[in-house]
Short mmCIF file of C-alpha atoms in Angstrom, two decimals:
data_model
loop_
_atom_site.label_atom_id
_atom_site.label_comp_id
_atom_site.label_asym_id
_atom_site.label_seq_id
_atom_site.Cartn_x
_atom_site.Cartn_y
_atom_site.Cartn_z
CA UNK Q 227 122.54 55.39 206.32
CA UNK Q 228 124.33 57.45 203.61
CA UNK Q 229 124.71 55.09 200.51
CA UNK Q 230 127.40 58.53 198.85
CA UNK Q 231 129.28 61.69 200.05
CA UNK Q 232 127.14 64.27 201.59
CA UNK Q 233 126.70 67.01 199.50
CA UNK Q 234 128.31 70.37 201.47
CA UNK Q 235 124.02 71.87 202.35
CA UNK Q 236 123.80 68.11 203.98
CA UNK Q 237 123.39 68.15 207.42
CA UNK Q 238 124.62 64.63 208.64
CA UNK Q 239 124.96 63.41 212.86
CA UNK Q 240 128.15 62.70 213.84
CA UNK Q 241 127.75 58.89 213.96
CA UNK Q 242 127.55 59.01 210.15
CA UNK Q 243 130.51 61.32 209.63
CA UNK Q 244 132.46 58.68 211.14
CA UNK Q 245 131.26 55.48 209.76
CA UNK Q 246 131.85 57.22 206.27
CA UNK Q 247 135.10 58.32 207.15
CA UNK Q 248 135.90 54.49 208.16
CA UNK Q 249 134.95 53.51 205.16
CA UNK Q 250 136.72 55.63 203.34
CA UNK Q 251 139.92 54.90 204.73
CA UNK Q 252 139.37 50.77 204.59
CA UNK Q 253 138.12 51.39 200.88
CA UNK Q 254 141.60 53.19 199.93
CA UNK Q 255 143.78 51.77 202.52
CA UNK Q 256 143.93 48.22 202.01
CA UNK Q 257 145.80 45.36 204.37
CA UNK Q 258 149.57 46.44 204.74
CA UNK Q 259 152.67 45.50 206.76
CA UNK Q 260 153.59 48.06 209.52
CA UNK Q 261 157.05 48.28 211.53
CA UNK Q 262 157.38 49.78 214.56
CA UNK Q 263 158.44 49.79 218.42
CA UNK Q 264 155.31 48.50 221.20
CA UNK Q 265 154.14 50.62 223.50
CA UNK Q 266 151.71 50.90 226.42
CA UNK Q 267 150.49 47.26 225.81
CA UNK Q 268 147.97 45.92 227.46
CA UNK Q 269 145.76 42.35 227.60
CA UNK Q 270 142.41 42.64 228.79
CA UNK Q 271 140.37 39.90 230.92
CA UNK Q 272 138.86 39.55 227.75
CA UNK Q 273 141.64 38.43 225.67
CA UNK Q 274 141.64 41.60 223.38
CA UNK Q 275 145.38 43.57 223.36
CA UNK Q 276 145.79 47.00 222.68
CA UNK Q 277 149.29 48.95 222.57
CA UNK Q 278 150.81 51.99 220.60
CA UNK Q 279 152.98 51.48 217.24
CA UNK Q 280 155.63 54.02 217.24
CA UNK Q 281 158.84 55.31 215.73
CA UNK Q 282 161.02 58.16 216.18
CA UNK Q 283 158.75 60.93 213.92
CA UNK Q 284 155.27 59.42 215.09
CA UNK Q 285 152.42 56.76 216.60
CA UNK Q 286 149.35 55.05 216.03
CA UNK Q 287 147.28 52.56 218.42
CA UNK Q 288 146.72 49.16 217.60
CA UNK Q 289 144.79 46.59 218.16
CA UNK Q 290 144.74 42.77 218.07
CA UNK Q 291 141.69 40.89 218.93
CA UNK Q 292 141.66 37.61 221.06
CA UNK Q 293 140.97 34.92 218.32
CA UNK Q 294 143.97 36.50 216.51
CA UNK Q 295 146.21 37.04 219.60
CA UNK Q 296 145.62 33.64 220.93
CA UNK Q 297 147.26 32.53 217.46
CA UNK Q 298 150.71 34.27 218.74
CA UNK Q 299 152.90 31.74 219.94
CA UNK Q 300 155.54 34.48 221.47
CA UNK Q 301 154.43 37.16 224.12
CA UNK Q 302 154.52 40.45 222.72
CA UNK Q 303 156.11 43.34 225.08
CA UNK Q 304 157.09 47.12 225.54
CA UNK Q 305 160.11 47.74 223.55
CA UNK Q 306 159.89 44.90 220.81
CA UNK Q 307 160.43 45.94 217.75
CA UNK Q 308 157.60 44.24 215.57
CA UNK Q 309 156.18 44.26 212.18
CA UNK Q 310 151.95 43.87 211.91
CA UNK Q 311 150.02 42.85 208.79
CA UNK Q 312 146.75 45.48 209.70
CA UNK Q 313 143.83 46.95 208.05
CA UNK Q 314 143.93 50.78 208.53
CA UNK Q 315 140.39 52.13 210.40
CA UNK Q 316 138.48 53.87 212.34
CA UNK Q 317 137.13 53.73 215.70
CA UNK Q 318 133.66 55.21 215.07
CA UNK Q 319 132.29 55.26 218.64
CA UNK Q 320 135.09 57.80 219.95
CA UNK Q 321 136.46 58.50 216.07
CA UNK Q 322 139.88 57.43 216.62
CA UNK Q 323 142.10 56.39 214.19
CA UNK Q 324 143.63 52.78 214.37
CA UNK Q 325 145.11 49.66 212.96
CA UNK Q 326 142.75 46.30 213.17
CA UNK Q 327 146.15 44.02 213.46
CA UNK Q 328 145.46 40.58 212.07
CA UNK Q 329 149.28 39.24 212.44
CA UNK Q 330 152.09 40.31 214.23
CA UNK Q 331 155.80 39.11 214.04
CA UNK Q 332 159.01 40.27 215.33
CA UNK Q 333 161.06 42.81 213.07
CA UNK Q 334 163.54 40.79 211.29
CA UNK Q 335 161.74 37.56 210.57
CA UNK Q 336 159.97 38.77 207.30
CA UNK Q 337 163.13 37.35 205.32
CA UNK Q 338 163.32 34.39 207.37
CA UNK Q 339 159.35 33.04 206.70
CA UNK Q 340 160.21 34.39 203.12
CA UNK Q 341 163.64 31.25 203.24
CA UNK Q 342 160.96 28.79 204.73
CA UNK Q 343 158.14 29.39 202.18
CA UNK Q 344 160.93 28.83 199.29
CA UNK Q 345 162.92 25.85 201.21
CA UNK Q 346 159.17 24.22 201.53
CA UNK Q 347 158.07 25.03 197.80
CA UNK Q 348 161.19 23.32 196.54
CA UNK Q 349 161.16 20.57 198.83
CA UNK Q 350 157.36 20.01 198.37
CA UNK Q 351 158.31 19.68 194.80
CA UNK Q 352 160.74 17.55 194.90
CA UNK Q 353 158.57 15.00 196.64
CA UNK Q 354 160.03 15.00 200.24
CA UNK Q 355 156.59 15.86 201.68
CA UNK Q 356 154.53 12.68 199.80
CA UNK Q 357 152.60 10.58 202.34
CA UNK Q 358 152.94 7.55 200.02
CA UNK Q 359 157.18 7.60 200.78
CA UNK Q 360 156.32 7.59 204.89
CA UNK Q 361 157.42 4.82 206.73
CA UNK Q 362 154.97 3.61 209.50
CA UNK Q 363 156.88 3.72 213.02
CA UNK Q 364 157.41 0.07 214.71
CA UNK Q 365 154.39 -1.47 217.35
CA UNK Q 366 156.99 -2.67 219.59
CA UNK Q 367 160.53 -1.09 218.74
CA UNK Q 368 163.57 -3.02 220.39
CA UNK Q 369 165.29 0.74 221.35
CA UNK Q 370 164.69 4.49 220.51
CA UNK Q 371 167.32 6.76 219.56
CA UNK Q 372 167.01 10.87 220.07
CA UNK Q 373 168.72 13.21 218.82
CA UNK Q 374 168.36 16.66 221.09
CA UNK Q 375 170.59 18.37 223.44
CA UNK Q 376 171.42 16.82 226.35
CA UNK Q 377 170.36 20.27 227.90
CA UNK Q 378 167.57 20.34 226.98
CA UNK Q 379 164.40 20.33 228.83
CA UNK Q 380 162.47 18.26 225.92
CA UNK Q 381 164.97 15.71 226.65
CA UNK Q 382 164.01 15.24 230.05
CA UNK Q 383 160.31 15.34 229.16
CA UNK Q 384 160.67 12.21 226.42
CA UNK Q 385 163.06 10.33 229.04
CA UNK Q 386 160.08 10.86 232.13
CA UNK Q 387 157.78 9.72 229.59
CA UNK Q 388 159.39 6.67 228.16
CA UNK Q 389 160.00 6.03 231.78
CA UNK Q 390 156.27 5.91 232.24
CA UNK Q 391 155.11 4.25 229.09
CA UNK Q 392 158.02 1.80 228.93
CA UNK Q 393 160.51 1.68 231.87
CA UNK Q 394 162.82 -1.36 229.99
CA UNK Q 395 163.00 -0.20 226.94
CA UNK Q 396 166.38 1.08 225.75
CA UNK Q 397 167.39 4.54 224.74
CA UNK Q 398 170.19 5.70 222.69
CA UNK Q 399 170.89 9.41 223.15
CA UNK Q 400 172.44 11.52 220.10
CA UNK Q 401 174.19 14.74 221.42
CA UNK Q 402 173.57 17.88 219.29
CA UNK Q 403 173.68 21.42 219.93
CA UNK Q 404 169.64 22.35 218.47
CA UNK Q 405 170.31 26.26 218.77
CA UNK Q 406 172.77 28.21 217.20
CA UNK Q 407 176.04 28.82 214.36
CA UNK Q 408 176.46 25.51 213.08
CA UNK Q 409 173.49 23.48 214.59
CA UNK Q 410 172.09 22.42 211.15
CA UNK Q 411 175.28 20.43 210.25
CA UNK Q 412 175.25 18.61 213.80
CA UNK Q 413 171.68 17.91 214.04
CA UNK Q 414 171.78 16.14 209.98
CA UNK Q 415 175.35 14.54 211.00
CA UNK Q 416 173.48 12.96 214.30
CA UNK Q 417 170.73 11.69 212.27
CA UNK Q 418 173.16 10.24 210.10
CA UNK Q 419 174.75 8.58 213.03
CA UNK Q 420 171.76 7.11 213.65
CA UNK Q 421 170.90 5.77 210.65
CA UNK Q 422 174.25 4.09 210.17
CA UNK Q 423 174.67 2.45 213.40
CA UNK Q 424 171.37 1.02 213.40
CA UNK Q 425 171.12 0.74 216.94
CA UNK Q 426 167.72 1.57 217.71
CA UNK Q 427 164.05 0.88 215.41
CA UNK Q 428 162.98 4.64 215.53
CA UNK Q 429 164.21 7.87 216.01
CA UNK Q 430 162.92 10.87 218.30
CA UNK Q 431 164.35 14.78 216.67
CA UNK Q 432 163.03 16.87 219.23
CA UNK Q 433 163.65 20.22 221.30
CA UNK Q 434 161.27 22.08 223.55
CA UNK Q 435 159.34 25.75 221.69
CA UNK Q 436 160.70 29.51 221.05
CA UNK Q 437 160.58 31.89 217.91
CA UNK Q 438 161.17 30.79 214.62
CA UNK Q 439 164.66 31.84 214.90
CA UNK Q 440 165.07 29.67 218.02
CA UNK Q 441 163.84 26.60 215.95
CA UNK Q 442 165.53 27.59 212.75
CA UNK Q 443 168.33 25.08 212.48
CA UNK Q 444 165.42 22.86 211.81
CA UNK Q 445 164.05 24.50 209.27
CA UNK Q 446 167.76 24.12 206.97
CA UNK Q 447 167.86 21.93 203.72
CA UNK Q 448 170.58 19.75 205.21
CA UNK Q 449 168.42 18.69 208.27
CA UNK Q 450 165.45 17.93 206.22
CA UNK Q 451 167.70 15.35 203.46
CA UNK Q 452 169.58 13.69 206.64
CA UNK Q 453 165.92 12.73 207.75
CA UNK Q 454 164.82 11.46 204.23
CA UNK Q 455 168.51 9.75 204.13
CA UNK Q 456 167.92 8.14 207.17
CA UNK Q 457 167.07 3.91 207.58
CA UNK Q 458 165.06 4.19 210.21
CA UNK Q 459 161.47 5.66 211.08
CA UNK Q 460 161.80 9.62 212.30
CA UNK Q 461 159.10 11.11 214.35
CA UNK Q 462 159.86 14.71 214.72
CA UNK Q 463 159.01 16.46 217.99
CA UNK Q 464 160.05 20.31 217.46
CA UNK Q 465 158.22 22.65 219.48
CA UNK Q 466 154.97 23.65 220.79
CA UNK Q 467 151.73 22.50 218.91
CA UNK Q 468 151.48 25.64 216.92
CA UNK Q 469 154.81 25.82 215.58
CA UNK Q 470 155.79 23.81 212.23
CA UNK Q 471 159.38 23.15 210.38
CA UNK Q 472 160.40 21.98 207.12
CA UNK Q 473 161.67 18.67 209.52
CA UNK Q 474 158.07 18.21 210.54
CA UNK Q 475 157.02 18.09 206.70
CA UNK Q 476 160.03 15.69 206.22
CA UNK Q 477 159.14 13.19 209.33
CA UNK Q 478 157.61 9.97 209.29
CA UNK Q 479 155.28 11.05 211.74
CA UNK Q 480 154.90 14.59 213.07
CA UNK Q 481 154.43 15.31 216.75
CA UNK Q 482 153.07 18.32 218.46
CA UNK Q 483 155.45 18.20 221.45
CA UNK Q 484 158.60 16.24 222.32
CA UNK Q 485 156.25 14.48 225.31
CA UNK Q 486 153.62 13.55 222.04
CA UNK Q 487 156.15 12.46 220.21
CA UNK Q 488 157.87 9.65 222.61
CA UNK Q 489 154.25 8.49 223.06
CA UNK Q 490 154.16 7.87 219.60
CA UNK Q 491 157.36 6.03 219.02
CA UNK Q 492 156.50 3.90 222.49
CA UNK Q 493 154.18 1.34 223.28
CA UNK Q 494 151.91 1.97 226.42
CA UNK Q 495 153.23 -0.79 228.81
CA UNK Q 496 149.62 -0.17 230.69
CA UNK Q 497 147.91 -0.33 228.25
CA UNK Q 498 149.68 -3.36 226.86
CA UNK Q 499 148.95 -5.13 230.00
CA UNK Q 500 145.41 -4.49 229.93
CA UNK Q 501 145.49 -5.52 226.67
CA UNK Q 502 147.33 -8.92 227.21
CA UNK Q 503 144.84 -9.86 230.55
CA UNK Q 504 142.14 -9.24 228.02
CA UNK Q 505 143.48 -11.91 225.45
CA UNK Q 506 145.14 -14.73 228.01
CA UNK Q 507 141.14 -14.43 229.66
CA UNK Q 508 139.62 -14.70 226.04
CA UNK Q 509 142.40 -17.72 225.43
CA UNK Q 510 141.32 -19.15 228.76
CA UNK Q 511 137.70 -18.65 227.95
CA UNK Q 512 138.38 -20.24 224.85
CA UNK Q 513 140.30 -23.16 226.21
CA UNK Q 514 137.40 -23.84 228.58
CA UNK Q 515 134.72 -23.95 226.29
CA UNK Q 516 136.33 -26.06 223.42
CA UNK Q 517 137.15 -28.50 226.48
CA UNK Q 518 133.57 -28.13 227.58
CA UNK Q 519 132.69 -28.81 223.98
CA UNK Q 520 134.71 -31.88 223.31
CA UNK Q 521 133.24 -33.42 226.88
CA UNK Q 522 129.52 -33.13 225.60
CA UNK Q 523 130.86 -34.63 222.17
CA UNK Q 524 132.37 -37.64 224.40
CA UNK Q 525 128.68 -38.02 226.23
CA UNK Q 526 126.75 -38.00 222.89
CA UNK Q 527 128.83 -40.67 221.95
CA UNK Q 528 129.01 -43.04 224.69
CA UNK Q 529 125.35 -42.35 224.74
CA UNK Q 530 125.27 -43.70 221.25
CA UNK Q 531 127.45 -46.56 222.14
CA UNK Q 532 124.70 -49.13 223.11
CA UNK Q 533 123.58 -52.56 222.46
CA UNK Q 534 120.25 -53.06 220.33
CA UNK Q 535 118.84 -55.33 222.61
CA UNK Q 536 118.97 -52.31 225.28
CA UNK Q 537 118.19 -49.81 221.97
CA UNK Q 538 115.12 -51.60 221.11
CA UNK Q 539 113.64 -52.36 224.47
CA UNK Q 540 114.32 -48.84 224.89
CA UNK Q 541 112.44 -48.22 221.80
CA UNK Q 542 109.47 -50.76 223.21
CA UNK Q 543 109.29 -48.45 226.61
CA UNK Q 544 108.71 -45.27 224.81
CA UNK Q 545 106.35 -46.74 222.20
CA UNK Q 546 104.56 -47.91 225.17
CA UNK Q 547 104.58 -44.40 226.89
CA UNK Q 548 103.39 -42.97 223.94
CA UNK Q 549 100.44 -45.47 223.55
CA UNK Q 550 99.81 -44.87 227.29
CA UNK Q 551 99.75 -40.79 226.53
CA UNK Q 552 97.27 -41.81 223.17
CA UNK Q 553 94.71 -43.45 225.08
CA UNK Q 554 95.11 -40.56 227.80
CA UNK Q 555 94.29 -38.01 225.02
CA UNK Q 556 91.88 -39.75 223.58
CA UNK Q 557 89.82 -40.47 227.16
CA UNK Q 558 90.55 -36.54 227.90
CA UNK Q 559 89.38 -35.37 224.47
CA UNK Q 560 86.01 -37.65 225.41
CA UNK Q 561 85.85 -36.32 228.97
CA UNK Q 562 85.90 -32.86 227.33
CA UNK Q 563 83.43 -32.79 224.70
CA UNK Q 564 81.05 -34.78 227.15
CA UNK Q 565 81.16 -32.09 229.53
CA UNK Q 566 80.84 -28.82 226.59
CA UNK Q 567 77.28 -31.22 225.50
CA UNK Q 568 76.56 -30.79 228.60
CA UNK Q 569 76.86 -27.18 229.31
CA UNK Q 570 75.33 -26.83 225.35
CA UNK Q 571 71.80 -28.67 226.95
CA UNK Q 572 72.20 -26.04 230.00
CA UNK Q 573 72.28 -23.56 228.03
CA UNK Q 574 69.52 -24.39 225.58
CA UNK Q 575 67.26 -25.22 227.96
CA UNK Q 576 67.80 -22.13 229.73
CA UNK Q 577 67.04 -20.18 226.32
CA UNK Q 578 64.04 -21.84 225.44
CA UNK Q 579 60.31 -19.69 226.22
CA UNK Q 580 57.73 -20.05 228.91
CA UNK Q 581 54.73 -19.93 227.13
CA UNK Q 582 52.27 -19.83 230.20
CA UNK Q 583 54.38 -17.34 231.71
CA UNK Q 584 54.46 -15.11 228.84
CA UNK Q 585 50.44 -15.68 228.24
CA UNK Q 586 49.96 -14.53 232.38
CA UNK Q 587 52.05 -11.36 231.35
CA UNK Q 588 50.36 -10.73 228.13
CA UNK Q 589 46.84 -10.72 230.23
CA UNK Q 590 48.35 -8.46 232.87
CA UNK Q 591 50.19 -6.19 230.39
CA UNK Q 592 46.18 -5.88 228.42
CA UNK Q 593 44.78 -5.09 231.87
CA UNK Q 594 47.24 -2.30 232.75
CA UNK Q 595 46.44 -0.81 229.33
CA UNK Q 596 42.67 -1.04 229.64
CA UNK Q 597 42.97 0.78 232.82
CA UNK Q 598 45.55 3.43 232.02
CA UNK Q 599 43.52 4.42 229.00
CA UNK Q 600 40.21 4.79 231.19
CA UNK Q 601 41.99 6.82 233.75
CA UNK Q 602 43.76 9.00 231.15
CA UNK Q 603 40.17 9.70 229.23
CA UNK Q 604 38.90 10.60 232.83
CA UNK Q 605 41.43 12.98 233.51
CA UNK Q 606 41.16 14.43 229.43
CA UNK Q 607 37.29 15.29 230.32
CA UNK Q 608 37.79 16.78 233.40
CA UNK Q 609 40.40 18.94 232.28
CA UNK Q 610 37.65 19.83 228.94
CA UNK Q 611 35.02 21.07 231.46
CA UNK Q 612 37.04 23.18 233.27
CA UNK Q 613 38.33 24.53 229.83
CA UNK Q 614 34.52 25.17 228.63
CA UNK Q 615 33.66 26.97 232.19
CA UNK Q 616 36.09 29.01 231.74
CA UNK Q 617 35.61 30.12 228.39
CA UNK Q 618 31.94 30.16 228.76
CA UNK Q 619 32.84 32.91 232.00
CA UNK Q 620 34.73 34.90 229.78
CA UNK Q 621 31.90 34.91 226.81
CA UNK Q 622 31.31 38.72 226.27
CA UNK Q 623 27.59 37.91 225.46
CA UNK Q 624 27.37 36.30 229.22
CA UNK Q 625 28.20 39.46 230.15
CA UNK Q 626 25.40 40.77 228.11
CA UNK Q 627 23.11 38.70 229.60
CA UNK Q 628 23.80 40.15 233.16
CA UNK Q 629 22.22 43.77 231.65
CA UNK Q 630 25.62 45.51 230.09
CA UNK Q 631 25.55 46.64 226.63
CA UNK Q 632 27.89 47.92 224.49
CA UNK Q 633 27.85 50.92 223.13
CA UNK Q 634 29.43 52.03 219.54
CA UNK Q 635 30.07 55.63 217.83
CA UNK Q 636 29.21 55.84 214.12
CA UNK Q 637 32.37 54.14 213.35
CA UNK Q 638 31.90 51.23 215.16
CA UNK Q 639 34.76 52.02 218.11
CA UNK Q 640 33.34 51.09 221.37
CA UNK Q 641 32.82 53.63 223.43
CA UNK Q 642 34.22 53.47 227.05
CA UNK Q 643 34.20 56.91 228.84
CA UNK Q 644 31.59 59.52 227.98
CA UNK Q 645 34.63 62.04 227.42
CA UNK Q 646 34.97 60.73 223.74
CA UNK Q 647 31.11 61.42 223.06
CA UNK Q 648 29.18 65.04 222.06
CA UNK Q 649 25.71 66.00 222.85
CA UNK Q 650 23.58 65.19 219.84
CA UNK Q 651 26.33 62.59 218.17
CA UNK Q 652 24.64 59.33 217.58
CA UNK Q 653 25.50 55.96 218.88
CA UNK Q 654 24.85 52.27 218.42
CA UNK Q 655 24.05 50.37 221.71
CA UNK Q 656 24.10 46.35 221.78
CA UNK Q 657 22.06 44.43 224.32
CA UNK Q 658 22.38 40.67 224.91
CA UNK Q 659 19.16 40.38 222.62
CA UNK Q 660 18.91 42.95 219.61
CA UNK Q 661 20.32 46.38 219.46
CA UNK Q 662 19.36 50.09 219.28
CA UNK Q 663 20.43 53.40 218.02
CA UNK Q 664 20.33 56.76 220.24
CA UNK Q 665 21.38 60.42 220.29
CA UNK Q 666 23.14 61.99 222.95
CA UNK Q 667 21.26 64.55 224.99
CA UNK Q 668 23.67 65.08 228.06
CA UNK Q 669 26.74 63.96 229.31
CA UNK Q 670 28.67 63.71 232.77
CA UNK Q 671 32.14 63.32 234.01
CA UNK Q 672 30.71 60.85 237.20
CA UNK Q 673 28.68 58.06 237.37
CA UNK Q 674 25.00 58.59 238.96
CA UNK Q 675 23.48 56.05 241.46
CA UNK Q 676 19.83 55.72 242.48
CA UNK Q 677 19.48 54.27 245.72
#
């Protein structure tokens, strides 16, 4: 890896020409907003989109990687006209220049997320945002108001669910246009409605997702004070999950969908039944044990209402049981340590020696030994004569006693083949009894036998 430039004698692979040429152009070509028209887009199975940014003099491919596409809450197509916050780079593998897109928003909409970000300072400022001003929404609310279109497909998903979560319960539906000229003023003068009329405990402002120009009219100053004007609780249902308005900021309570929201402003009738069975069986258990309770309190004390005479023979019986159960004890407790005296005798007498039995073993033990050191001492002398035989056979001077000699040069080597002797040399000969020295006269290679 290349830590500078090259120098121009530098030979470098082509892999390194094009990692320093990427970083070269991220080093001096920092994040910047693009605009252009889409072209030859494309999602892969793996969530990554690639597509063409072009105008009328020239293009450049793009790219926008799944964890930042999956952020888009609008489907980008061929034809839109679109403006991308990207890093400029490039693609070393196949050197290719390209933008690394990290947002993407429809041309147009710059100066409408630059009115929200102001609208939302100001009103953030001003205090409309503080959790501590939030009114908590009712546990059981008598009727629930909503203000949406009565177009509207969020409309028919909080009606379907109130259904479900609580078919009795009342709703009071505010008409209002929630798209369009002029939707702002309606929506704030139907949450005023609401508020005045005071015909329901909490209020639904809902309609279903789209861009942020779709869902603008919630996003105006006028909607956001009629919902901090307003007496009752709001809970404000505008859009998917990933879109946000300045009436969501606003709200009481802030719901990711119009379905979320009328299951926050609506107690669970299921769940309200499970939860009443639960407390009439812990009343009933409750019920049956203080009644259980106050019928062992009655028996304790008609048990306690009785007459002394009956109390104190009562008292006589038991004092009598428990002398019977003393002497019992007391005869068992004698029965016991007779019997462990017993097995104590047992067991001494079973301990204690047999003297004549021990002498008869002593005796017999004595007599073993005696004879098991004679046969030992018999078997020690044997093995001693064979010993001396055999030494006494391998006694050089028995040998000499048979008629050998030995017979030494001057140096006192023995002298075993007549090849290491000379005519004339002298030589030492040993008999069994004395010894003599001789001179060689002749010599021969083979022995000579007289017959």
């Amino acid at each position: 890896m290349l830590d500078v430039a090259p120098s121009p004698q530098q030979v470098i692979s082509v892999s390194e020409l094009n990692r320093i040429a990427r970083e070269a152009l991220e080093r001096n070509l920092p994040l910047l907003w693009v605009t252009g028209e889409i072209s030859n887009f494309k999602r892969y199975e793996s969530g990554h989109c690639y597509f063409t940014l072009k105008d009328a003099q020239a293009q450049v491919d793009c790219v926008i990687f799944r964890h930042r596409a999956q952020l888009q809450g609008w489907a980008p197509r061929d034809g839109m006209q679109v403006e991308v916050r990207a890093l400029p780079t490039l693609y070393e593998a196949r050197g290719k220049f390209q933008l690394n897109v990290e947002v993407m928003r429809r041309a147009g909409l710059g100066a409408l997320y630059e009115a929200f970000e102001r609208l939302k300072a100001k009103l953030q400022q001003e205090g409309l945002f503080d959790p501590a001003r939030k009114r908590p929404l009712p546990r059981f609310p008598r009727a629930i108001g909503v203000v949406t279109s009565p177009q509207a497909a969020a409309l028919r998903d909080v009606l379907s669910t109130l259904r479900r979560r609580m078919p009795r319960l009342p709703v009071v539906i505010y008409p209002t246009p929630v798209q369009g000229e002029g939707a702002a003023a309606r929506i704030a003068a139907a949450i005023a409605a609401a508020g005045g009329r005071r015909e329901c405990d909490v209020l639904i402002v809902c309609r279903g997702g789209g861009g942020i120009e779709d869902l603008w009219a919630f996003n105006e100053e006028i909607v956001a004070r009629a919902i901090l004007a307003c007496g009752i609780p709001v809970v404000s249902g505008v859009g998917h999950e990933t879109d946000f308005t300045i009436a969501d900021f606003v709200a009481d309570v802030r719901a990711p969908t119009p379905t979320a929201a009328a299951e926050l402003a609506s107690p669970d009738r299921r769940a309200l039944s499970k939860q009443l069975l639960h407390v009439a069986h812990r009343l009933s258990r409750t019920v049956v044990r203080g009644l259980e309770s106050r019928m062992q309190r009655v028996d304790l004390f008609a048990r306690r209402l009785v007459h002394p005479g009956e109390r104190i023979r009562s008292q006589l019986g038991e004092v009598r049981h428990l002398a019977t159960r003393l002497t019992g004890a007391w005869a068992r407790v004698l029965e016991d340590r007779g019997w462990r005296l017993r097995e104590a005798g047992l067991r001494l007498a079973a301990c204690a020696p047999g003297v004549a039995e021990l002498r008869r073993s002593c005796r017999e033990l004595a007599r073993r030994l005696r004879d098991g050191a004679r046969r030992r001492l018999e078997i020690t002398n044997a093995l001693l004569a064979r010993v001396a035989a055999h030494l006494t056979h391998l006694n050089p001077q028995s040998v000499l006693e048979r008629g050998y000699s030995i017979t030494q040069d001057r140096q006192g080597g023995v002298v075993r083949e007549a090849a290491r002797l000379s005519v004339g040399q002298g030589v030492r000969i040993t008999f069994s009894k004395g010894w003599a020295e001789a001179s060689v006269e002749r010599k021969g290679d083979t022995i000579d036998r007289e017959r």
